[in-house]
mmCIF file of C-alpha atoms in Angstrom:
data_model
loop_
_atom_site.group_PDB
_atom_site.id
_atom_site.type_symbol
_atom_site.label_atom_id
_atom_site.label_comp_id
_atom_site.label_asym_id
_atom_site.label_seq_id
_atom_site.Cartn_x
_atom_site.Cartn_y
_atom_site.Cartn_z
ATOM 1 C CA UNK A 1 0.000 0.000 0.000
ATOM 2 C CA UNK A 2 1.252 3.127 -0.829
ATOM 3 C CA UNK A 3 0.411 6.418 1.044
ATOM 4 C CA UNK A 4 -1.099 9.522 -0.636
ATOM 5 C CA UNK A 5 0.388 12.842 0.500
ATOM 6 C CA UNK A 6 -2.431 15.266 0.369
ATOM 7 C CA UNK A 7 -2.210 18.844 0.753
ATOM 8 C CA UNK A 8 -5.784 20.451 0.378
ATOM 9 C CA UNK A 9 -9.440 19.330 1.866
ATOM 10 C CA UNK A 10 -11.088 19.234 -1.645
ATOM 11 C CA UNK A 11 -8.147 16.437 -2.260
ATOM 12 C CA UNK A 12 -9.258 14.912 0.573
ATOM 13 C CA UNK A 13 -12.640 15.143 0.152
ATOM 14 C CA UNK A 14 -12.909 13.495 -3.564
ATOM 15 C CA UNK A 15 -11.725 10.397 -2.559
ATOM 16 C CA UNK A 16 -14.147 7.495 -3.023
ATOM 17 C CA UNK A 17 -14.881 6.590 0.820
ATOM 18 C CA UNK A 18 -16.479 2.981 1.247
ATOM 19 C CA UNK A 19 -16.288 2.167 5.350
ATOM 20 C CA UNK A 20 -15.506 4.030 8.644
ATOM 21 C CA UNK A 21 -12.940 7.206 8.142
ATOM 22 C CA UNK A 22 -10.771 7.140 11.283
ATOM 23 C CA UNK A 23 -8.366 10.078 11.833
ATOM 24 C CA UNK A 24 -5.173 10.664 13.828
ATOM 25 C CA UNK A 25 -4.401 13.844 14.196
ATOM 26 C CA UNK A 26 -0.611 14.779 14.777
ATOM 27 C CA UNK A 27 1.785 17.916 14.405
ATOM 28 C CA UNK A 28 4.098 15.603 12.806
ATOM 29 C CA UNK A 29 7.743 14.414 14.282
ATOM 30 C CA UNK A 30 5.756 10.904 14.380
ATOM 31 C CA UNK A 31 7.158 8.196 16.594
ATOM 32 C CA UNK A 32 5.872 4.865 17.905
ATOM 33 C CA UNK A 33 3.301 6.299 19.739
ATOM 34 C CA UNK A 34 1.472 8.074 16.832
ATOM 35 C CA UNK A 35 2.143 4.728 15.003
ATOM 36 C CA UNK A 36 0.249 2.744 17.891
ATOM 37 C CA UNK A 37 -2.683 5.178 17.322
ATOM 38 C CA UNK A 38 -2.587 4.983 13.152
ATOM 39 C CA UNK A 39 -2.305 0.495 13.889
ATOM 40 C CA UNK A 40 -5.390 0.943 16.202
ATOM 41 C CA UNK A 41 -7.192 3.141 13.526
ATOM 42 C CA UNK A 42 -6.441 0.663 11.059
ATOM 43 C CA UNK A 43 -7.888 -2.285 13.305
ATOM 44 C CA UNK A 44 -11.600 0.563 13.824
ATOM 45 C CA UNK A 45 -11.206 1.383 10.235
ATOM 46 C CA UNK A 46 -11.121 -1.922 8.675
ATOM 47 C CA UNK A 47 -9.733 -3.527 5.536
ATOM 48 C CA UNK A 48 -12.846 -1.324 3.702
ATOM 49 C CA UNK A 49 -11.961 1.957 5.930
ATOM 50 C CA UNK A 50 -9.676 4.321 5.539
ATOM 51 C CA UNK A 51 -7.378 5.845 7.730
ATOM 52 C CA UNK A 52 -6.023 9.605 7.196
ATOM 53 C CA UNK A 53 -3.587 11.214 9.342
ATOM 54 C CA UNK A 54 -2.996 15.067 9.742
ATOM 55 C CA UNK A 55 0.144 16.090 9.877
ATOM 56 C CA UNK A 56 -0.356 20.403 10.729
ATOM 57 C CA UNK A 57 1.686 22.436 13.738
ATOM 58 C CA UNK A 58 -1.014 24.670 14.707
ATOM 59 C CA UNK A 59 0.389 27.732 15.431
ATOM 60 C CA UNK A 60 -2.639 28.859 17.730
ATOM 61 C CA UNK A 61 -1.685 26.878 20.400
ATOM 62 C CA UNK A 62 1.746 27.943 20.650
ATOM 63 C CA UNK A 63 2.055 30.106 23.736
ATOM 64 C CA UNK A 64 4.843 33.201 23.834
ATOM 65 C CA UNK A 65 8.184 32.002 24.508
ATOM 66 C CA UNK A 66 7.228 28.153 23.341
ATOM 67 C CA UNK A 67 8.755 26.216 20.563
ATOM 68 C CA UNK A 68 6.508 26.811 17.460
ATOM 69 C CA UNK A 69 9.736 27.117 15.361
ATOM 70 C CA UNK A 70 11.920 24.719 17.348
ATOM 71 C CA UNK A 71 9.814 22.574 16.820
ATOM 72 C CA UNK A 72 10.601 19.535 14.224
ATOM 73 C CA UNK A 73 9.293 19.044 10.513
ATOM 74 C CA UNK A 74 10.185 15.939 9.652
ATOM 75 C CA UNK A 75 7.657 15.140 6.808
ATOM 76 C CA UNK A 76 9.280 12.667 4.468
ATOM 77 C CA UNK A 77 9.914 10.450 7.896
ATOM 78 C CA UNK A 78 6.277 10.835 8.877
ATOM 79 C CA UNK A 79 5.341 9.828 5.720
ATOM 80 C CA UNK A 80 7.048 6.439 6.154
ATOM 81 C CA UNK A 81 6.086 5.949 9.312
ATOM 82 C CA UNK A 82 2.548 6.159 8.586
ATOM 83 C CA UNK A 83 2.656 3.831 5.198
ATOM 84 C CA UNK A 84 4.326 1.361 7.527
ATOM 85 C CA UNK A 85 1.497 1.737 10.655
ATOM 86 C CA UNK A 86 -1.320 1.310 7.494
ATOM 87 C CA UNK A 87 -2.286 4.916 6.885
ATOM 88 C CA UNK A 88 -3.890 5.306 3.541
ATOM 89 C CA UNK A 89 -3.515 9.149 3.534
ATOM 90 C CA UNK A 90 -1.416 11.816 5.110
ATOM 91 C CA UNK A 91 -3.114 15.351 4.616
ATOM 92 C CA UNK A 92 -0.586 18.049 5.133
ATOM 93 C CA UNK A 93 -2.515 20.931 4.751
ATOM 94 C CA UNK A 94 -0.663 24.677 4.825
ATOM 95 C CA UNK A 95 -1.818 27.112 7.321
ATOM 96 C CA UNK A 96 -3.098 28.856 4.941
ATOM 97 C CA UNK A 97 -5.298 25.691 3.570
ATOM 98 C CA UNK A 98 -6.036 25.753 7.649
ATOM 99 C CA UNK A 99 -6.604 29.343 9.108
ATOM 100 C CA UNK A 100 -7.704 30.993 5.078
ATOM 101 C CA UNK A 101 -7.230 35.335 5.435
ATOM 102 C CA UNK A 102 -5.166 34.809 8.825
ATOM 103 C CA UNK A 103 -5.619 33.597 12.276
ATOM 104 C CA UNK A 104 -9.270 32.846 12.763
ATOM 105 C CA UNK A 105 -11.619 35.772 14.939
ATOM 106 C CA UNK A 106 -13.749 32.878 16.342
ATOM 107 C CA UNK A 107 -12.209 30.449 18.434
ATOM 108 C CA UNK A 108 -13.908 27.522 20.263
ATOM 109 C CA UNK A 109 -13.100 27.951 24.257
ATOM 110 C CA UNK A 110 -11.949 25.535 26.292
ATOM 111 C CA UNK A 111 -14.252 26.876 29.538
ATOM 112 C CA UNK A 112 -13.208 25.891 33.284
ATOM 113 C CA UNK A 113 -11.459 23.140 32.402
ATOM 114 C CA UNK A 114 -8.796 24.747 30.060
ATOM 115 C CA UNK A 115 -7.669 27.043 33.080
ATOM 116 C CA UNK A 116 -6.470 24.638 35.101
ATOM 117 C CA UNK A 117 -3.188 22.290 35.024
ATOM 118 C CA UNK A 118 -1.884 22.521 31.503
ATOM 119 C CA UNK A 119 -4.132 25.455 30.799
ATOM 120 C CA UNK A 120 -2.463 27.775 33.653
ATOM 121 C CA UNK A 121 0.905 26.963 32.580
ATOM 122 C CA UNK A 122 0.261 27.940 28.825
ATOM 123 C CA UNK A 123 -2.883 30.421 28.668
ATOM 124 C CA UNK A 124 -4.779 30.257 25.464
ATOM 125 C CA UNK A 125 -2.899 26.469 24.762
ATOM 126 C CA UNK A 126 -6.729 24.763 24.784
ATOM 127 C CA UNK A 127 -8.615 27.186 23.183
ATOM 128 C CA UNK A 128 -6.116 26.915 19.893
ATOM 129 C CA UNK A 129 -5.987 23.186 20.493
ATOM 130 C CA UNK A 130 -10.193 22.863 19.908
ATOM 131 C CA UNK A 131 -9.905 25.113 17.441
ATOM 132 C CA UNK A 132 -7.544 22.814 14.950
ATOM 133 C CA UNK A 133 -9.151 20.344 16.063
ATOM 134 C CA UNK A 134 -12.557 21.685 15.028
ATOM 135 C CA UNK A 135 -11.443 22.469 11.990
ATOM 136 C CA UNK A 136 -9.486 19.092 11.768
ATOM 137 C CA UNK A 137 -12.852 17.812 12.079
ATOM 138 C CA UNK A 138 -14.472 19.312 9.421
ATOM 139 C CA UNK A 139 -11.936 19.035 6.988
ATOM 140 C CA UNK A 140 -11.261 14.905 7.069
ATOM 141 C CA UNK A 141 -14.721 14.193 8.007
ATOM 142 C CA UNK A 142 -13.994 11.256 9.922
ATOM 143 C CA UNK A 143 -16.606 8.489 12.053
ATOM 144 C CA UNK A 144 -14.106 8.083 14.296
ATOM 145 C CA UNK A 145 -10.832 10.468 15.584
ATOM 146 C CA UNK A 146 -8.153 8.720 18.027
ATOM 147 C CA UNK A 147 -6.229 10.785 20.150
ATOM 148 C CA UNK A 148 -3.497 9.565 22.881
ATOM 149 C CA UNK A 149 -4.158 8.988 26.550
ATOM 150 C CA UNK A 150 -0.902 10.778 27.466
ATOM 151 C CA UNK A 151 -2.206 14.088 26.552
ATOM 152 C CA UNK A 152 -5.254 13.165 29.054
ATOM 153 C CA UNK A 153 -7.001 16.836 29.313
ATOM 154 C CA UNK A 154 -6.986 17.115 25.783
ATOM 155 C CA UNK A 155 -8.118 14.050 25.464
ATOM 156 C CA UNK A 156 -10.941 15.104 27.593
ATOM 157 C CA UNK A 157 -11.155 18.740 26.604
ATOM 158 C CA UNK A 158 -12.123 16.953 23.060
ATOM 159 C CA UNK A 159 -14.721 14.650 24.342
ATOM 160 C CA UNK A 160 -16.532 17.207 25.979
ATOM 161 C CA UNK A 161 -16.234 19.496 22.635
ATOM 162 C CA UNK A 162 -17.415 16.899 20.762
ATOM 163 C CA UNK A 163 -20.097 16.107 22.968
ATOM 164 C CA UNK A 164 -20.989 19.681 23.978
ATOM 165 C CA UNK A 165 -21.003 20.803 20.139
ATOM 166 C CA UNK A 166 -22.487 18.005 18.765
ATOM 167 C CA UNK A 167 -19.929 17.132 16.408
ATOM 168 C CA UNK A 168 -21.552 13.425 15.608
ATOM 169 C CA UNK A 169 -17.779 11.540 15.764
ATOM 170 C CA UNK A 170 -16.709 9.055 17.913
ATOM 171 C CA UNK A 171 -13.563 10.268 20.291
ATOM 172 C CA UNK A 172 -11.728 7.694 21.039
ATOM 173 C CA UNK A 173 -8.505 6.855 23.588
ATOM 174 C CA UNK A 174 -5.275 4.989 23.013
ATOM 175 C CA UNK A 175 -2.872 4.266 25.861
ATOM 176 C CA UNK A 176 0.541 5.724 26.734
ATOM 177 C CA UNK A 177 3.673 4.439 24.791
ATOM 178 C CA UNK A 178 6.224 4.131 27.053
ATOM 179 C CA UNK A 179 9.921 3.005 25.946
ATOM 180 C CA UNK A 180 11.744 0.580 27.796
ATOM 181 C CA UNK A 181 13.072 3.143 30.649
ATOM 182 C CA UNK A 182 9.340 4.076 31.345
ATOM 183 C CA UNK A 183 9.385 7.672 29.763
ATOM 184 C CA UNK A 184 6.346 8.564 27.944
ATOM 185 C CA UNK A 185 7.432 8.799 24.411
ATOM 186 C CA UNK A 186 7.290 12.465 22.888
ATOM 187 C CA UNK A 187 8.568 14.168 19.962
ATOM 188 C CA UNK A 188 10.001 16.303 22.613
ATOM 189 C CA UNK A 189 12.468 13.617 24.103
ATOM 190 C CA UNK A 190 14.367 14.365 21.541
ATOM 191 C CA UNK A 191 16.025 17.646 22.690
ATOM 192 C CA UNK A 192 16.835 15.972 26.316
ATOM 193 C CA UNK A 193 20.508 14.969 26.268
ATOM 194 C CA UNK A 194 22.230 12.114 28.226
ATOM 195 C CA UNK A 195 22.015 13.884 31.511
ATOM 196 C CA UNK A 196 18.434 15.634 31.412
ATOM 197 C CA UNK A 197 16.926 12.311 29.901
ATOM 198 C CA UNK A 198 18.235 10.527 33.118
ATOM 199 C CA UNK A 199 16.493 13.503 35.644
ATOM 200 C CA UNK A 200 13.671 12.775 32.852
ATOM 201 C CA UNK A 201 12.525 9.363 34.297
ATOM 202 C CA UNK A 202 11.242 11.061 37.413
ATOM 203 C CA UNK A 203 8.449 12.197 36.164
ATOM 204 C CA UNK A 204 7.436 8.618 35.330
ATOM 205 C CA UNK A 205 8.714 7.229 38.089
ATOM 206 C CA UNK A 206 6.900 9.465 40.371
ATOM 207 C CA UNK A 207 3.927 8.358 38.782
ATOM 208 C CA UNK A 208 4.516 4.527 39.350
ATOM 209 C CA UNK A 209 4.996 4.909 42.888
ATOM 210 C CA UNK A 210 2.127 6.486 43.823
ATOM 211 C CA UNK A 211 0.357 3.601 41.555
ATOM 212 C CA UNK A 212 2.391 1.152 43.611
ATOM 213 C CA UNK A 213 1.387 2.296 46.927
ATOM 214 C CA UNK A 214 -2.181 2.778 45.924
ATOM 215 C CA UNK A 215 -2.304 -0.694 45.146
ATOM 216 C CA UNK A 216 -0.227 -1.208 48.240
ATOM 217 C CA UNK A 217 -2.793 0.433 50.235
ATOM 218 C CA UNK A 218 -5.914 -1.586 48.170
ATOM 219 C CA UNK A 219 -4.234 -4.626 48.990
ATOM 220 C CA UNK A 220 -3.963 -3.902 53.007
ATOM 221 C CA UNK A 221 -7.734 -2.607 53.355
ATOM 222 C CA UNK A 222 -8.743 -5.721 50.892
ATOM 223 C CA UNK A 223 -6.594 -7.745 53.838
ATOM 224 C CA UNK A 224 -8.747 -5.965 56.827
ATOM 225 C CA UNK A 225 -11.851 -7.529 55.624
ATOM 226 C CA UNK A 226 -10.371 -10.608 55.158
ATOM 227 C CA UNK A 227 -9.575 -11.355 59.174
ATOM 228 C CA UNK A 228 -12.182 -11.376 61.325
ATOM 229 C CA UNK A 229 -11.797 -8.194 63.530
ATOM 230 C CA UNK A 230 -9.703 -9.048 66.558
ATOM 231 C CA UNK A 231 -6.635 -8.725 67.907
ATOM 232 C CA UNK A 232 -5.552 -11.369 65.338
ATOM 233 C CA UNK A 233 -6.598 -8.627 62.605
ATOM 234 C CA UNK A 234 -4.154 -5.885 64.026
ATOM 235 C CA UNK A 235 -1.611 -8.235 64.202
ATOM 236 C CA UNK A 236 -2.131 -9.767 60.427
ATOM 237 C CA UNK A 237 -1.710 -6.302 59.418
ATOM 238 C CA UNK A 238 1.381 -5.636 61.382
ATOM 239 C CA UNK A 239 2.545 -8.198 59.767
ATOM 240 C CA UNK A 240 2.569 -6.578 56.182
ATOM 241 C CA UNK A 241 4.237 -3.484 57.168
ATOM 242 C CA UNK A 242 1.715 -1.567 58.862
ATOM 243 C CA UNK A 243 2.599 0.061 62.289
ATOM 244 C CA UNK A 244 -0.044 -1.305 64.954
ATOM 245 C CA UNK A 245 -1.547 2.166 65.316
ATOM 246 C CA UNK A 246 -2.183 2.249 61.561
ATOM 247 C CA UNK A 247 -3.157 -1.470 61.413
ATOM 248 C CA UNK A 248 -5.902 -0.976 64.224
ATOM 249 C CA UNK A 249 -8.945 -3.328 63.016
ATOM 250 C CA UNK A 250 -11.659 -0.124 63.315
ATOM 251 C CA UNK A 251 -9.385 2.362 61.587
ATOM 252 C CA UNK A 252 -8.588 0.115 58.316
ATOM 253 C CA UNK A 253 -12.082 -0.616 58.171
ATOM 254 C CA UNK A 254 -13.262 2.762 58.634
ATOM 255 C CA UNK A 255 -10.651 4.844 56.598
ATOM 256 C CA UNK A 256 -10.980 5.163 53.249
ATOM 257 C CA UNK A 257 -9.719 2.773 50.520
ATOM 258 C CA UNK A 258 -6.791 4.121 48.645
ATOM 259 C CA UNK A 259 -5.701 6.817 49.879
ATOM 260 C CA UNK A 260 -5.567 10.127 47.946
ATOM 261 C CA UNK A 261 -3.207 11.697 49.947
ATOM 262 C CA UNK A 262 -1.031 8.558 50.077
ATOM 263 C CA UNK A 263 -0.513 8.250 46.667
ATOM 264 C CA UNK A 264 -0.121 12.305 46.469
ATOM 265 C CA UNK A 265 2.531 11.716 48.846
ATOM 266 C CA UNK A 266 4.304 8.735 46.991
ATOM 267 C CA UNK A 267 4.790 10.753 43.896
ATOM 268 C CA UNK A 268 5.962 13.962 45.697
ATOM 269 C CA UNK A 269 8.909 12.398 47.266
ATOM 270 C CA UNK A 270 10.204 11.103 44.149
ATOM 271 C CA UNK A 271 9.976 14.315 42.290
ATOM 272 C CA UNK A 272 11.528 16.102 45.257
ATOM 273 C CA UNK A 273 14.330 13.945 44.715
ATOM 274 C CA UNK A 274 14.864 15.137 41.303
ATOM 275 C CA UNK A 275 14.321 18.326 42.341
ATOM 276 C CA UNK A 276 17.749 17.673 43.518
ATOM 277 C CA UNK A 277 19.537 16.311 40.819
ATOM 278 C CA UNK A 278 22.204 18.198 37.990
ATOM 279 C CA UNK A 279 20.418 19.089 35.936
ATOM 280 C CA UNK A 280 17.044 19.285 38.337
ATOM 281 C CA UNK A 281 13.323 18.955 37.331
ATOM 282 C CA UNK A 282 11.704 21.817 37.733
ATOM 283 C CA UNK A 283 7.803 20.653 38.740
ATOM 284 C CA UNK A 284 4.823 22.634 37.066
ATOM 285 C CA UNK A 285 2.263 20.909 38.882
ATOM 286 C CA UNK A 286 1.518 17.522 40.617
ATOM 287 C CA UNK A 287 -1.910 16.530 40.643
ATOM 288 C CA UNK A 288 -4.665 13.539 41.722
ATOM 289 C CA UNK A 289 -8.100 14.831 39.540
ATOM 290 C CA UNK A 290 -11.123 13.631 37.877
ATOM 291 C CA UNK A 291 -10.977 13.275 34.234
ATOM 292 C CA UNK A 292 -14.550 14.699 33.753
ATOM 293 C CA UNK A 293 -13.450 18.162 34.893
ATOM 294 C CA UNK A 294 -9.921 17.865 36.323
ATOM 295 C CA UNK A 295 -10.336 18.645 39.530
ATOM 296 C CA UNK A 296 -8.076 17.841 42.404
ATOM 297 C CA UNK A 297 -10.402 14.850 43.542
ATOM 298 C CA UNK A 298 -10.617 14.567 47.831
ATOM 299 C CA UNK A 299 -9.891 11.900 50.300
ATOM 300 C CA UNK A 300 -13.359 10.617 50.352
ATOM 301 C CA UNK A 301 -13.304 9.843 46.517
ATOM 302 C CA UNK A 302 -14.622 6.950 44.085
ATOM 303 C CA UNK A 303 -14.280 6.406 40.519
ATOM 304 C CA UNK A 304 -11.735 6.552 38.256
ATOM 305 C CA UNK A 305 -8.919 9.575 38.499
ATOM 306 C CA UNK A 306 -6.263 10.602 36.603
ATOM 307 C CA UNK A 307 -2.588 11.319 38.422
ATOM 308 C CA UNK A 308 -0.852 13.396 36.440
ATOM 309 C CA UNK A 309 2.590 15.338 36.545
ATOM 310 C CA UNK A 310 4.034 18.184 34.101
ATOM 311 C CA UNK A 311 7.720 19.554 34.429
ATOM 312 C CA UNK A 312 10.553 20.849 32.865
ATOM 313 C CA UNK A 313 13.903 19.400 32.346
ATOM 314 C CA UNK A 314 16.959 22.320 30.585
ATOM 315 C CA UNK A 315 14.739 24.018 28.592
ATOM 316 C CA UNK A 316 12.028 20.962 27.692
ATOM 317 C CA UNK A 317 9.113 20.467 29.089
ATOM 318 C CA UNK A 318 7.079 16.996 29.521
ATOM 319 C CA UNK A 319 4.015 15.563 30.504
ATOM 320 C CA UNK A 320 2.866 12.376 32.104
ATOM 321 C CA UNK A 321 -0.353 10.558 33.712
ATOM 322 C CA UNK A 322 -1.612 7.714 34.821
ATOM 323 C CA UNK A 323 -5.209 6.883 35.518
ATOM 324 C CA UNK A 324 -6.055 5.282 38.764
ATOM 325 C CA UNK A 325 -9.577 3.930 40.308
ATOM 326 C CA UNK A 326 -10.890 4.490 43.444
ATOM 327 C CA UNK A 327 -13.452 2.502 45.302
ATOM 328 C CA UNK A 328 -14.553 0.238 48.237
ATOM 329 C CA UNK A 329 -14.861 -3.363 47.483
ATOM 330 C CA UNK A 330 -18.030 -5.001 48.521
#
């Protein structure tokens, strides 16, 4: 199968379509986690579908002082990348094919929810990310758009566009790509050298611990109803690492099961750390929220959350999450 390189919508849009259209959308500088998404749209799309990938650097959402011309164009690489992952088209529209007579005057707004976390650091960064992706959206056309789970308020940010506007396409989610070390992949990695890759790691490593000792703390509260509650139930505890105090039979029953401000707490220690290190990471923000709104979610919480953890490492910055559920057992 060969690729078509498209740069225009009318292109785009004479193409005999047959099955589903499912769309990745990408600002290029493709690696194996846009190639995960473009395999997974093949598998939605079909043998009869047809899977197009965008390839555009919107320049809206490109904050003063950011990287809009650091960062890379690497378009003949993308193209082979996505032939290989089983795209059928790349559509490389110009900004011009994008934004026609200039920037646009009408913007879609992010709301609440593109103030906070990401949207604090960068003002503006959401409301120019809907908007390409509005117009994204009305220039492929697709059933079905797949976006990464590493980028989760987008992610989410979309959905509720989507679902808010009406927009009749299916938004869907593909998990993090990690490489071996555990660092999210990113077109960004790329400008880390030896030493900042290593202080890197922390952001993903802060991440896993405070998964570990939420599932830690799960499996000690899933142990407390377990053993009948006596003496024998303290000491079964004790027994797994818990202090007698904290192992007391009422208190495990009573307190509630995972422990937002334990896994807070796991992650902060191991970004303090690196906080330390030559060259340090700098922290934007730790935080334990809900994915509907991305709030910071309280101690008395159930449901699924999202721990996520921005920083900056020389001068590049990266992202990270992992989701997380919350929730007594029965």
């Amino acid at each position: 199968m060969t690729t078509a390189l498209l740069r225009t919508a009318d292109e785009l849009h004479t193409r005999a379509r047959a099955g589903r259209r499912a769309v990745v959308m990408t600002m290029g500088a493709l690696h194996e986690g846009h190639a995960t998404l473009i395999r997974t749209a093949r598998e939605i799309a079909g043998d009869g579908g047809e899977v197009v990938v965008t390839v555009f650097v919107n320049p809206l959402q490109f904050g003063q002082g950011e990287d809009l011309d650091r960062y890379p164009r690497t378009l003949d690489a993308d193209l082979k990348i996505a032939e290989l992952a089983g795209a059928d088209v790349v559509f490389a529209p110009s900004v011009d094919e994008v934004y026609p007579g200039g920037e646009p005057q009408v913007r879609i707004s992010a709301g609440p929810m593109g103030g906070r976390l990401e949207g604090s650091v960068r003002p503006g960064h959401f409301d120019g990310m809907l908007t390409v992706v509005g117009k994204l959206l009305h220039l492929t056309r697709p059933d079905v758009a797949l976006f990464g789970q590493k980028d989760a308020q987008q992610l989410a940010l979309i959905r509720r566009m989507a679902r808010d506007l009406n927009f009749g396409v299916e938004i869907a989610g593909v998990p993090t790509v990690r490489e071996e070390d555990g660092l999210a992949l990113s077109s960004r990695n790329r400008y880390l050298s030896a030493e900042e890759r290593h202080t890197a790691l922390a952001l993903s490593q802060a991440l896993f611990a405070g998964r570990d000792r939420h599932a830690a703390q799960e499996a000690l509260r899933a142990r407390a109803r377990e053993v009948p509650a006596t003496r024998a139930r303290a000491e079964a505890l004790s027994a797994i690492g818990e202090s007698r105090a904290a192992a007391d039979a009422h208190a495990v029953a009573k307190a509630v099961p995972g422990g937002p401000a334990g896994v807070r707490a796991a992650a902060r220690l191991v970004l303090d750390e690196a906080a330390r290190m030559r060259p340090p990471l700098v922290l934007d923000y730790l935080a334990l929220v809900d994915p509907d709104d991305f709030t910071e979610i309280p101690d008395d919480f159930t449901g699924e959350a999202v721990l996520a953890v921005a920083a900056r490492v020389g001068t590049t910055r990266l992202i990270d999450n992992i989701p997380l559920t919350f929730g007594a057992a029965s």
